[in-house]
Coordinates of C-alpha atoms in Angstrom, one line a residue:
X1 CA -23.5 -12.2 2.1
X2 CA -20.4 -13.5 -0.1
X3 CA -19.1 -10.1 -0.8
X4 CA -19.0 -9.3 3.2
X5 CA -17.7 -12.4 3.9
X6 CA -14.8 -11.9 1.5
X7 CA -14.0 -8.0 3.3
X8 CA -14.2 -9.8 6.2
X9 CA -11.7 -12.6 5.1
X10 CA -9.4 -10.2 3.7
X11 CA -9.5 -7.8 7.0
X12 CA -8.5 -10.6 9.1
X13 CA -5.4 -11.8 7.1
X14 CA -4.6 -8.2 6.9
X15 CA -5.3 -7.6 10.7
X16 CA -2.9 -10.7 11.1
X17 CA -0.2 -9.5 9.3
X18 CA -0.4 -6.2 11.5
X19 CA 0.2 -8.4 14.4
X20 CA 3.1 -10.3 12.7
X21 CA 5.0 -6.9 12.0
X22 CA 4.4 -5.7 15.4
X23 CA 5.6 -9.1 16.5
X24 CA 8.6 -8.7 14.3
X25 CA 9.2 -5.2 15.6
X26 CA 9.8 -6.4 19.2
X27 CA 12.1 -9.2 18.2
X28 CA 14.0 -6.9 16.1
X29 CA 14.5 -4.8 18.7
X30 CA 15.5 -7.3 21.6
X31 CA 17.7 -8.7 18.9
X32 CA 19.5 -5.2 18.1
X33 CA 20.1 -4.5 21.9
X34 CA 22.1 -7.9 21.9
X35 CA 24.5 -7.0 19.6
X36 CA 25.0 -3.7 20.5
X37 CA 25.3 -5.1 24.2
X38 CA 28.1 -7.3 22.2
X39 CA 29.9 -4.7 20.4
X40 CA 30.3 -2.5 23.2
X41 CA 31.7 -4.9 25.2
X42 CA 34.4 -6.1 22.6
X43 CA 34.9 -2.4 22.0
X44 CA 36.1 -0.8 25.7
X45 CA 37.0 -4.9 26.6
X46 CA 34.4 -4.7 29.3
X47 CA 34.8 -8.1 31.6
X48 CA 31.3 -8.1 32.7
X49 CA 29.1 -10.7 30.7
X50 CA 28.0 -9.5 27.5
X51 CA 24.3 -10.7 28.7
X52 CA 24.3 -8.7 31.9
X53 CA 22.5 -5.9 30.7
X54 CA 20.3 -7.5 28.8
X55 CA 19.1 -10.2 32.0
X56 CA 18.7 -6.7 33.9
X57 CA 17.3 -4.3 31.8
X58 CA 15.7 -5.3 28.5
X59 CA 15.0 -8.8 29.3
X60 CA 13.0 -7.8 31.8
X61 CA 11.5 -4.7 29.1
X62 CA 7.3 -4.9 29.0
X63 CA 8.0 -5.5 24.8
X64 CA 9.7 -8.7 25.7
X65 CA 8.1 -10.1 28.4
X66 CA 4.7 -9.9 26.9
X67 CA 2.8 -12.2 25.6
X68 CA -0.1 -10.1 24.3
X69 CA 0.9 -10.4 21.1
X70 CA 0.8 -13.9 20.8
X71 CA -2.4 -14.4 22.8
X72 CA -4.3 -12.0 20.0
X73 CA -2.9 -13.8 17.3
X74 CA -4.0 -17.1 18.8
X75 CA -7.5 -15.9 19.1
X76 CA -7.3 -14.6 15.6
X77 CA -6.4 -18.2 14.2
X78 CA -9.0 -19.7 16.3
X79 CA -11.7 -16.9 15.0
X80 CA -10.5 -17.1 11.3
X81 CA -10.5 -21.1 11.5
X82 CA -14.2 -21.4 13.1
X83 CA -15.8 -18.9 10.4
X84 CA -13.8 -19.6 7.1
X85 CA -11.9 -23.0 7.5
X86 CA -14.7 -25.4 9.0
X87 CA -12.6 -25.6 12.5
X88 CA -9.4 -26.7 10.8
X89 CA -6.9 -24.7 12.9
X90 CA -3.6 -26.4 11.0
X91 CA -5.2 -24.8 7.1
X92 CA -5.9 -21.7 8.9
X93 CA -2.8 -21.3 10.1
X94 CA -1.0 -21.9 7.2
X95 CA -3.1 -19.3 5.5
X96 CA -2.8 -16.4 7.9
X97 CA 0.7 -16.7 8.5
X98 CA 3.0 -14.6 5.9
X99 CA 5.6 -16.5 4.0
X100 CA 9.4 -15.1 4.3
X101 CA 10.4 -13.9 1.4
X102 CA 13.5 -15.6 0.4
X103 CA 15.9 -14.3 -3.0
X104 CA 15.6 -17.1 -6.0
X105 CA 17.5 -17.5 -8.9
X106 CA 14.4 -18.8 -10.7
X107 CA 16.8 -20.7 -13.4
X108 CA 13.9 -22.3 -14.9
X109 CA 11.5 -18.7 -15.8
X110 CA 14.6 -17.0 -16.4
X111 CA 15.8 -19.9 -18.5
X112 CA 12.5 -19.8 -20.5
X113 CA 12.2 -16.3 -20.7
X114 CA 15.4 -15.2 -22.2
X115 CA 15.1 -18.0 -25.1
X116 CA 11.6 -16.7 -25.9
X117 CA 12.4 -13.2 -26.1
X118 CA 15.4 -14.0 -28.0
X119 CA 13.1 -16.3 -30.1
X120 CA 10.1 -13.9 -30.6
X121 CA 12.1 -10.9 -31.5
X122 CA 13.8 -12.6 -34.2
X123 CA 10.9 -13.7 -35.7
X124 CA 9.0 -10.2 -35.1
X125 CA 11.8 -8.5 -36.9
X126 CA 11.9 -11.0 -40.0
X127 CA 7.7 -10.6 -40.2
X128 CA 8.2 -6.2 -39.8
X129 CA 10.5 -6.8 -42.5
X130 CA 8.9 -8.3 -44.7
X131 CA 5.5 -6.5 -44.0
X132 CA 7.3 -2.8 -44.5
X133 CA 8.6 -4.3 -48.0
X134 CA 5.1 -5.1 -49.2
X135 CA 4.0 -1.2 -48.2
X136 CA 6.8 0.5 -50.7
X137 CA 5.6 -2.0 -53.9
X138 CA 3.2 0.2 -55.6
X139 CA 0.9 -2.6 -57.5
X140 CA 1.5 -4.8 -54.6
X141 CA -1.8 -6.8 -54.6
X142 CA -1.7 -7.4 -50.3
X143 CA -0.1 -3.5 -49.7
X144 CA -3.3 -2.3 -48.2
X145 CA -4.1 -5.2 -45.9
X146 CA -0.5 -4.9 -44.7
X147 CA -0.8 -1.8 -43.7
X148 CA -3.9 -2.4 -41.8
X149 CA -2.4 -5.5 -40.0
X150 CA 0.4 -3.9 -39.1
X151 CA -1.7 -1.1 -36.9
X152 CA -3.3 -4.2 -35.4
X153 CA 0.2 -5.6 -34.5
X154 CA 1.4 -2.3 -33.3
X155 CA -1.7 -1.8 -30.7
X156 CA -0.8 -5.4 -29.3
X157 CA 3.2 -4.5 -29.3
X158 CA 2.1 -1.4 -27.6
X159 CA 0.2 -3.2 -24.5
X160 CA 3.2 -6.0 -24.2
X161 CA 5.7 -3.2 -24.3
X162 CA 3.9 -1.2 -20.9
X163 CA 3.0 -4.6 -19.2
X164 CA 7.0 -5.2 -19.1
X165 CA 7.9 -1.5 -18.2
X166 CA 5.8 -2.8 -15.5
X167 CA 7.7 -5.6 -13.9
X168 CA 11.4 -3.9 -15.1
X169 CA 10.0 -1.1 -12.6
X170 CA 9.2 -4.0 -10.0
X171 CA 12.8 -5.1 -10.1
X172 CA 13.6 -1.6 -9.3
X173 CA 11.0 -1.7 -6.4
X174 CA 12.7 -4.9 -5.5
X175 CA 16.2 -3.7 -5.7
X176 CA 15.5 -0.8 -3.2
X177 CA 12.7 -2.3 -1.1
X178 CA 9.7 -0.3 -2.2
X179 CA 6.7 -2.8 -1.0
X180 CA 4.4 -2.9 -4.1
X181 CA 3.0 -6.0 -3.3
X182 CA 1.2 -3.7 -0.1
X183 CA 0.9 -0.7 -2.6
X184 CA -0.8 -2.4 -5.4
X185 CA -2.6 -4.6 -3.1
X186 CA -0.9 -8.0 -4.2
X187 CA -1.7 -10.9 -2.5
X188 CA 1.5 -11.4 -0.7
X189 CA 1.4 -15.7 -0.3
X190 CA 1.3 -15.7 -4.0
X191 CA 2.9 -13.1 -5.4
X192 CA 5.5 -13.3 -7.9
X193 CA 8.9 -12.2 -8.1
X194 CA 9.8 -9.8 -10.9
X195 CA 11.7 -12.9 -12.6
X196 CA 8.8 -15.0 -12.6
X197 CA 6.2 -12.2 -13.8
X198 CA 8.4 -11.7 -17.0
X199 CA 8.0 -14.9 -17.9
X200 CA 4.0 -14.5 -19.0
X201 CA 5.2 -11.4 -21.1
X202 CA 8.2 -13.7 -22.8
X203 CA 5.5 -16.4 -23.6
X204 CA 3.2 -13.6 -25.3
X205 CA 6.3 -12.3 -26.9
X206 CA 7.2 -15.6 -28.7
X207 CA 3.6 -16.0 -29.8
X208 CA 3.6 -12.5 -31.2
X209 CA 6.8 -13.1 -33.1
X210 CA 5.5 -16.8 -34.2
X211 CA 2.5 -15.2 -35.5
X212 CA 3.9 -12.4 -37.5
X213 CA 6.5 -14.4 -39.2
X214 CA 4.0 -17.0 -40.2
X215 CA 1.8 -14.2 -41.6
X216 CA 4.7 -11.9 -43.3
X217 CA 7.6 -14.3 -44.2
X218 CA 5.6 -17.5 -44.6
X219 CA 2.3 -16.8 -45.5
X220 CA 1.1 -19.8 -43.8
X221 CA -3.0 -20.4 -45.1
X222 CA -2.1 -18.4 -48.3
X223 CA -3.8 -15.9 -49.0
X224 CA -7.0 -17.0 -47.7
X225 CA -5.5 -17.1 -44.0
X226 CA -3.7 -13.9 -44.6
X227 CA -6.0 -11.7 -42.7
X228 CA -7.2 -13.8 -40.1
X229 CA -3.4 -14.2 -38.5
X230 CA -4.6 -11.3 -36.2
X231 CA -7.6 -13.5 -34.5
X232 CA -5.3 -16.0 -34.5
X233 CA -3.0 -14.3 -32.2
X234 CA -5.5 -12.3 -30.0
X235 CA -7.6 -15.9 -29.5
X236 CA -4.4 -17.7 -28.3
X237 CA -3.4 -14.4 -25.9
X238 CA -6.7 -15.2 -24.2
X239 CA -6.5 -18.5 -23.8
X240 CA -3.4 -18.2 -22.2
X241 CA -4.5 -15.5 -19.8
X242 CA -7.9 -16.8 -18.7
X243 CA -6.3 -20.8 -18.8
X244 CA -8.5 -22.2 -16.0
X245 CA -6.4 -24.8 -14.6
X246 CA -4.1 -23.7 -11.5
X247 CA -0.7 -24.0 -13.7
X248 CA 1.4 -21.2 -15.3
X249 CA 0.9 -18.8 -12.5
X250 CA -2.7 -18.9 -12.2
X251 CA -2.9 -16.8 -9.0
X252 CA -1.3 -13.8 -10.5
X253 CA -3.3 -14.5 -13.9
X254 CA -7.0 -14.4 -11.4
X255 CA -5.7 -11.1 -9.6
X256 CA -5.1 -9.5 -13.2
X257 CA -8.4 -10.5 -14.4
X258 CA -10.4 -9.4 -11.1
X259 CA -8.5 -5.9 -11.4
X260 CA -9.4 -5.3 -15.2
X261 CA -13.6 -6.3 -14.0
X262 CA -13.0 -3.9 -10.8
X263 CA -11.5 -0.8 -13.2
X264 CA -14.5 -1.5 -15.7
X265 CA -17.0 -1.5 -12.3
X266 CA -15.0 0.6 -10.2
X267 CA -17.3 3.5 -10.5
X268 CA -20.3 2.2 -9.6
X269 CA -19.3 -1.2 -7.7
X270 CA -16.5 -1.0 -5.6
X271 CA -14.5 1.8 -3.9
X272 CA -11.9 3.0 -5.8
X273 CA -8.2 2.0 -4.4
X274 CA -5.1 2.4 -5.4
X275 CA -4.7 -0.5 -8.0
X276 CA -7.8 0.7 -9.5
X277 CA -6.8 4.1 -10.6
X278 CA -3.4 2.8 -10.9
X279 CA -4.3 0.6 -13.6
X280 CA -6.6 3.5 -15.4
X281 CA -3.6 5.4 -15.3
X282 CA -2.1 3.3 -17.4
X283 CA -4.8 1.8 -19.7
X284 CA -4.9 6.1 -20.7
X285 CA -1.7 5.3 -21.9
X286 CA -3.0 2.9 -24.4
X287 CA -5.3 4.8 -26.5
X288 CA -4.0 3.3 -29.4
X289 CA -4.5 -0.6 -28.7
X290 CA -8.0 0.5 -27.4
X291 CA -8.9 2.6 -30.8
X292 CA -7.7 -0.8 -32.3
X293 CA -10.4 -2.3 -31.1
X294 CA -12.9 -0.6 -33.0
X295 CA -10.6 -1.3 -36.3
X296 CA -10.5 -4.5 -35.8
X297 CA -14.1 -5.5 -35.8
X298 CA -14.8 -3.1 -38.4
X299 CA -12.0 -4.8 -40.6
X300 CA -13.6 -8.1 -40.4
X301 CA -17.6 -7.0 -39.9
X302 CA -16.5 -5.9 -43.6
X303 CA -14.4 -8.5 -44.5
X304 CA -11.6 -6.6 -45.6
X305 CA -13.5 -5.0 -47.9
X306 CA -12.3 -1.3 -48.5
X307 CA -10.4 -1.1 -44.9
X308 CA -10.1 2.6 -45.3
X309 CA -13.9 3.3 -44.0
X310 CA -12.7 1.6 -40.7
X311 CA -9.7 4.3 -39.8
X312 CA -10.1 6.9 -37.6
X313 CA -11.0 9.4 -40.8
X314 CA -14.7 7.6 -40.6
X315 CA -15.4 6.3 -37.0
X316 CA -16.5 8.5 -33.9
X317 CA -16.1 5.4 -32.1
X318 CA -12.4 5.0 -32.3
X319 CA -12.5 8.6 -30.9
X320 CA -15.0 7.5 -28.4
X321 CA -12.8 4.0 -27.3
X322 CA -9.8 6.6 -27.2
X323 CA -11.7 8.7 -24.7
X324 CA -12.6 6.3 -22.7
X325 CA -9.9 5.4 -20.1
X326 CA -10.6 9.2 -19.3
X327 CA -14.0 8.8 -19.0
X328 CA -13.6 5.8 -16.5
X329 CA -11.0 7.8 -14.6
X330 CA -13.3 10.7 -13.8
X331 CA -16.1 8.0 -12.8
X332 CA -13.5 7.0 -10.5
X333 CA -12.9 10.3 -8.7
X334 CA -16.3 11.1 -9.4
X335 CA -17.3 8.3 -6.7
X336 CA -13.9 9.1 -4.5
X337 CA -16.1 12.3 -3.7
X338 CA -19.0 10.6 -3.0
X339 CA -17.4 8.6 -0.3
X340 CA -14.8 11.1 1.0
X341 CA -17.2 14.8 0.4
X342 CA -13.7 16.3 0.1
X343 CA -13.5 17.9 -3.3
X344 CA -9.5 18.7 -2.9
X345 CA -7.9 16.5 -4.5
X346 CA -11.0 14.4 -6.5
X347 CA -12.6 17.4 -8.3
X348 CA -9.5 19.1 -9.4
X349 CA -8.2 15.6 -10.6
X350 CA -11.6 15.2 -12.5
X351 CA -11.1 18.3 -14.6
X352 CA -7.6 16.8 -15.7
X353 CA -9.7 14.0 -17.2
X354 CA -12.5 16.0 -18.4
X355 CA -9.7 17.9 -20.6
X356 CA -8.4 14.5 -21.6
X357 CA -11.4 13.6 -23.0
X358 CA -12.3 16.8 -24.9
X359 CA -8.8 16.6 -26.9
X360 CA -9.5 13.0 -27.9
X361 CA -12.7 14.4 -28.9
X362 CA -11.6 17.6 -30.5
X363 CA -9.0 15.4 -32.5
X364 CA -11.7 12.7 -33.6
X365 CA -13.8 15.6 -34.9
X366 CA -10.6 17.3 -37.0
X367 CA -9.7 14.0 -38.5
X368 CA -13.0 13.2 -39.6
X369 CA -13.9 16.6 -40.7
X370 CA -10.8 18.1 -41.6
X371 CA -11.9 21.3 -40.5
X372 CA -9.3 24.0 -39.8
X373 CA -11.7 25.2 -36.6
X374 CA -11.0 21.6 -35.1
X375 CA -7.6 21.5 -35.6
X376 CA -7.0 24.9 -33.8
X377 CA -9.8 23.7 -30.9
X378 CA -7.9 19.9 -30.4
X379 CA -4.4 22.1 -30.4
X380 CA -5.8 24.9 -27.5
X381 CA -7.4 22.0 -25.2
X382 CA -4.5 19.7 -25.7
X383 CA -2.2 22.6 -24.1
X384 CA -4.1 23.0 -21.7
X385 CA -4.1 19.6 -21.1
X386 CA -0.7 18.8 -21.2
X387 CA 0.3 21.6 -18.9
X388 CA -2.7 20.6 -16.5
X389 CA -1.6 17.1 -16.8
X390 CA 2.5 18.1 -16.5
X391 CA 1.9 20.5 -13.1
X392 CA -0.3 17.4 -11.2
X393 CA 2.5 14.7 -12.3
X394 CA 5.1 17.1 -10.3
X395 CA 3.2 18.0 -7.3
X396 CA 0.5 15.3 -7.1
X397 CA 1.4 11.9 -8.5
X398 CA 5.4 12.4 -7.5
X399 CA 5.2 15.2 -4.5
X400 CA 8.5 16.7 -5.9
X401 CA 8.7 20.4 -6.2
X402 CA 10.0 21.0 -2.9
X403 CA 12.3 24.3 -3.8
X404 CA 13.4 23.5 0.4
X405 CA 14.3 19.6 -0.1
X406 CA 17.8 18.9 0.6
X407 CA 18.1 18.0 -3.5
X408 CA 16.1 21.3 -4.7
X409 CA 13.4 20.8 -6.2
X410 CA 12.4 17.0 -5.1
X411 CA 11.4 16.0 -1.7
X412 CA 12.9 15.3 1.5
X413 CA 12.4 11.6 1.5
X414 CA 13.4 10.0 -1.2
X415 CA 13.8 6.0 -1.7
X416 CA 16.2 6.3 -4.6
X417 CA 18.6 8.7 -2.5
X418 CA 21.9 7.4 -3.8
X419 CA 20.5 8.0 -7.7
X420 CA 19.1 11.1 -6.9
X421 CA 18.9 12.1 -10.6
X422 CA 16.8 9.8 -12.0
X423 CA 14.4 12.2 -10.7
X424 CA 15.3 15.1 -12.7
X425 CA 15.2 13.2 -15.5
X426 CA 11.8 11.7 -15.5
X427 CA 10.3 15.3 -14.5
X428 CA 11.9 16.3 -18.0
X429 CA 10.8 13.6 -20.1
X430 CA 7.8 13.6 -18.8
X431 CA 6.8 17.2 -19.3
X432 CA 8.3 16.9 -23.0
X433 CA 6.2 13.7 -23.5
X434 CA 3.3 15.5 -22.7
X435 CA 3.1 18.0 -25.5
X436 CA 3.9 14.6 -27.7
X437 CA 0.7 15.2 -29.2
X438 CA 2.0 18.1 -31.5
X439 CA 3.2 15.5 -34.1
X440 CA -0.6 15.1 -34.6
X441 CA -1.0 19.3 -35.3
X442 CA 2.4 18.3 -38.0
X443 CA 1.6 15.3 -39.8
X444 CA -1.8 16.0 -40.9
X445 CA -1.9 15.5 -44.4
X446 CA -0.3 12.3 -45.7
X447 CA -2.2 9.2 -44.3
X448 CA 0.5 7.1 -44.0
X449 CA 2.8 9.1 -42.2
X450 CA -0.2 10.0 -40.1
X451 CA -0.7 6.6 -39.4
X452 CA 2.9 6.3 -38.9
X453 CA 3.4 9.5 -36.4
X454 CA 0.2 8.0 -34.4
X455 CA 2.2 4.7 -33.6
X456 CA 5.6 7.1 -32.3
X457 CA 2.7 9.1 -30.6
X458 CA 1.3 6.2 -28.8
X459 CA 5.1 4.8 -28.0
X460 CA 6.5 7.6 -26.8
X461 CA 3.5 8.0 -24.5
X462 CA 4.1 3.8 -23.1
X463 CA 7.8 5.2 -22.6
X464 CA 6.3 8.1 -20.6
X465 CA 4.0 6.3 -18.4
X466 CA 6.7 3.4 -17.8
X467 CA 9.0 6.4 -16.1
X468 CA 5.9 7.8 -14.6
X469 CA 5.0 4.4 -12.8
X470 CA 8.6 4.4 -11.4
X471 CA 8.0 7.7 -9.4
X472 CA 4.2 7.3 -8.9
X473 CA 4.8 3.9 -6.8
X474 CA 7.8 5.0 -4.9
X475 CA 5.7 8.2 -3.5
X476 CA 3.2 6.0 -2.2
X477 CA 5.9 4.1 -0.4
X478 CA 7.7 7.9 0.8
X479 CA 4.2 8.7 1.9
X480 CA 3.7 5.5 3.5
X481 CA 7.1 5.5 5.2
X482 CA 6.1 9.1 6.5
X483 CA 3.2 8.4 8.2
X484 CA 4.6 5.0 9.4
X485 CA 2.1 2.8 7.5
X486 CA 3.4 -1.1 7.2
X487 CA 0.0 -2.5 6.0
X488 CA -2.9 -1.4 3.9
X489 CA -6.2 -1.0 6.1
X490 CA -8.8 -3.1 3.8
X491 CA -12.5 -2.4 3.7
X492 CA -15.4 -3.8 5.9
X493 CA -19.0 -4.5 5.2
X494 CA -20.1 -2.5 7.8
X495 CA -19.6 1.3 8.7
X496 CA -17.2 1.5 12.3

């Protein structure tokens, strides 16, 4: 009963803001006629009344003289206020009816955020610093912990780093009016601008920087406390992010935790949207953070004791964890073609996961086995992969390719006309970050350097899906703005 009530909550403030755009429409329009009525007039020095045309011909127009419009969305407030606001028309109102978006300067976020960037990357330099000395001492008595902590830093640097490629590409959307709150299925009364939304990444930032002086340069605790700095920092991220009190943008903090559950459930739960494969999309990019998870545990299940059995030379489960935004993906189109039966595109998109999977199982295998047969199995699926995974970037995720488009090559419509060659660059980088998995096939034999070439791996692959987020987003708006789609059409709890 809850969940339908929701869908039905939700499909009547969408169903209202359809009304409002169609409202707008028609005052838009009677507006534009004015001034052009105006313009003309100055422009031949016509002596009729600028209004005379519009008294006998629009004003009199079915679009203005209607009130249909206004009668619906009366009966709408009076519906939405009976079933979900106890009869209060005056809270119902004030819920269904969109809020103009006005520009901010947001002095105060900006303010905040700037000083604890600054702040944090200070600090985050002076701790890396310090932690990279301690790795090129020989008889250093902390070297091996460091190293260790220093993968557990990377994987949380590594998260931070896409979740602000993220809102730099919703300043971009901003800038040139792609409507990613609709896309991404934001909830537009509360959504934040892109200035605000940095300002929960600057905070993390400052923390992270805190943290790893205090551990590095400081040694805060001694060398009791010298391990447990991680905890410390990953304790204090959650806290921050599931703070139950309605301050520091609590709103956008409750949507980011309901989309994580719905990507876990997605499968099996809920239909799959666009935010939910959206969002696996990009936890695939963070196969690193998520193979931390199994170190981490391990680390301190064992107490530190011999960290080496916890790296990914040992664990089928760090292969597993690496796997699995893959896995989740194909559950994901796996039910898209349960509820669609159409097995173009869902099936062929399923068999880019399945592939996905087998290289970061193919690649587990080799590291743990150091057999030559792995190595040369993880090398011919990843190829396979990548060029699998390069060809549906191009044609699927960004519909370029369009050897006919007026810039060859891309598409007709494209929202960043005027910088037209921002998409030629992304389809290069991204097809080059693809095959960034060679470096693993290279650095096979040192364990530090493979350690070190898995971190470049893993950052060159945030840098890839940060360009790739800028394209995918601004297709769904092309594709919305071709088939003349203003408003996302939410689900009911009933079939129609």
């Amino acid at each position: 009963y809850h969940a339908a009530r929701r869908k039905m909550k939700a499909a009547l403030i969408e169903y209202y803001r359809g009304l409002e755009l169609l409202k707008s429409y028609a005052t838009t329009n009677q507006e534009s006629y004015r001034k052009m009525c105006k313009k003309y007039n100055k422009a031949v020095k016509e002596k009729l009344a600028p209004t005379k045309y519009m008294e006998d011909k629009v004003n009199k127009a079915f679009f203005v003289e209607s009130d249909e419009i206004d009668h619906i969305m009366k009966v709408t407030e009076d519906l939405y206020a009976l079933h979900f606001e106890l009869g209060h028309h005056k809270v119902a109102v004030s819920k269904l009816r969109a809020k103009a978006y006005k520009e901010g300067h947001y002095t105060g976020a900006i303010t905040r955020s700037g000083a604890l960037l600054g702040v944090g990357t200070v600090l985050a330099l002076q701790g890396l610093t310090k932690g990279a000395q301690r790795l090129f001492i020989v008889e250093h008595p902390l070297k091996e912990q460091t190293e260790y902590l220093l993968q557990l830093y990377a994987g949380y640097f590594l998260m931070w780093l896409l979740a602000v490629f993220f809102i730099l590409c919703c300043a971009m959307f901003r800038r040139y009016r792609v409507n990613f709150q609709n896309i991404c299925d934001l909830e537009k009364r509360s959504a934040l601008d892109w200035k605000q939304m940095i300002e929960i990444p600057s905070w993390l930032w400052g923390l992270f920087g805190l943290v790893m002086y205090l551990n590095f340069n400081v040694m805060a605790g001694g060398y009791t406390m010298f391990v447990y700095w991680p905890i410390v920092l990953i304790g204090l991220t959650l806290l921050l992010l599931v703070w139950p009190f309605r301050m520091f943008y609590y709103r956008t903090r409750l949507w980011l935790a309901y989309s994580i559950w719905r990507l876990v459930s997605s499968g099996a739960l809920y239909t799959v949207e666009f935010r939910d494969f959206f969002l696996g999309d990009m936890f695939c990019s963070l196969t690193y953070a998520l193979g931390n998870i199994e170190l981490f545990f391990c680390l301190y299940a064992n107490e530190w004791d011999n960290p080496a059995q916890c790296n990914s030379s040992h664990s089928r489960l760090m292969g597993f964890l690496a796997a699995l935004p893959s896995v989740i993906r194909g559950l994901q189109c796996i039910r898209r073609f349960g509820t669609t039966h159409q097995w173009w595109p869902h099936l062929v998109n399923l068999g880019k996961y399945y592939f996905g999977c087998m290289m970061y199982m193919c690649l587990s295998y080799y590291r743990i086995s150091k057999s030559q047969d792995w190595l040369v199995a993880f090398c011919v699926v990843a190829t396979i992969n990548s060029l699998y995974c390069s060809v549906w970037d191009i044609y699927m995720d960004f519909s370029l390719g369009d050897l006919k488009a007026k810039h060859r090559g891309l598409r007709n419509t494209l929202v960043y006309n005027n910088v037209y060659w921002i998409y030629y660059a992304i389809i290069v980088i991204d097809v080059l970050l693809r095959f960034n998995w060679i470096a693993y096939a290279v650095y096979t034999k040192d364990v530090q350097h493979s350690s070190i070439c898995s971190f470049f791996v893993a950052f060159s692959e945030v840098i890839r899906r940060g360009l790739w987020i800028l394209i995918r987003v601004e297709n769904e708006q092309a594709t919305n703005i071709k088939l003349g789609k203003a408003h996302r059409v939410p689900p009911l709890p009933y079939k129609i």
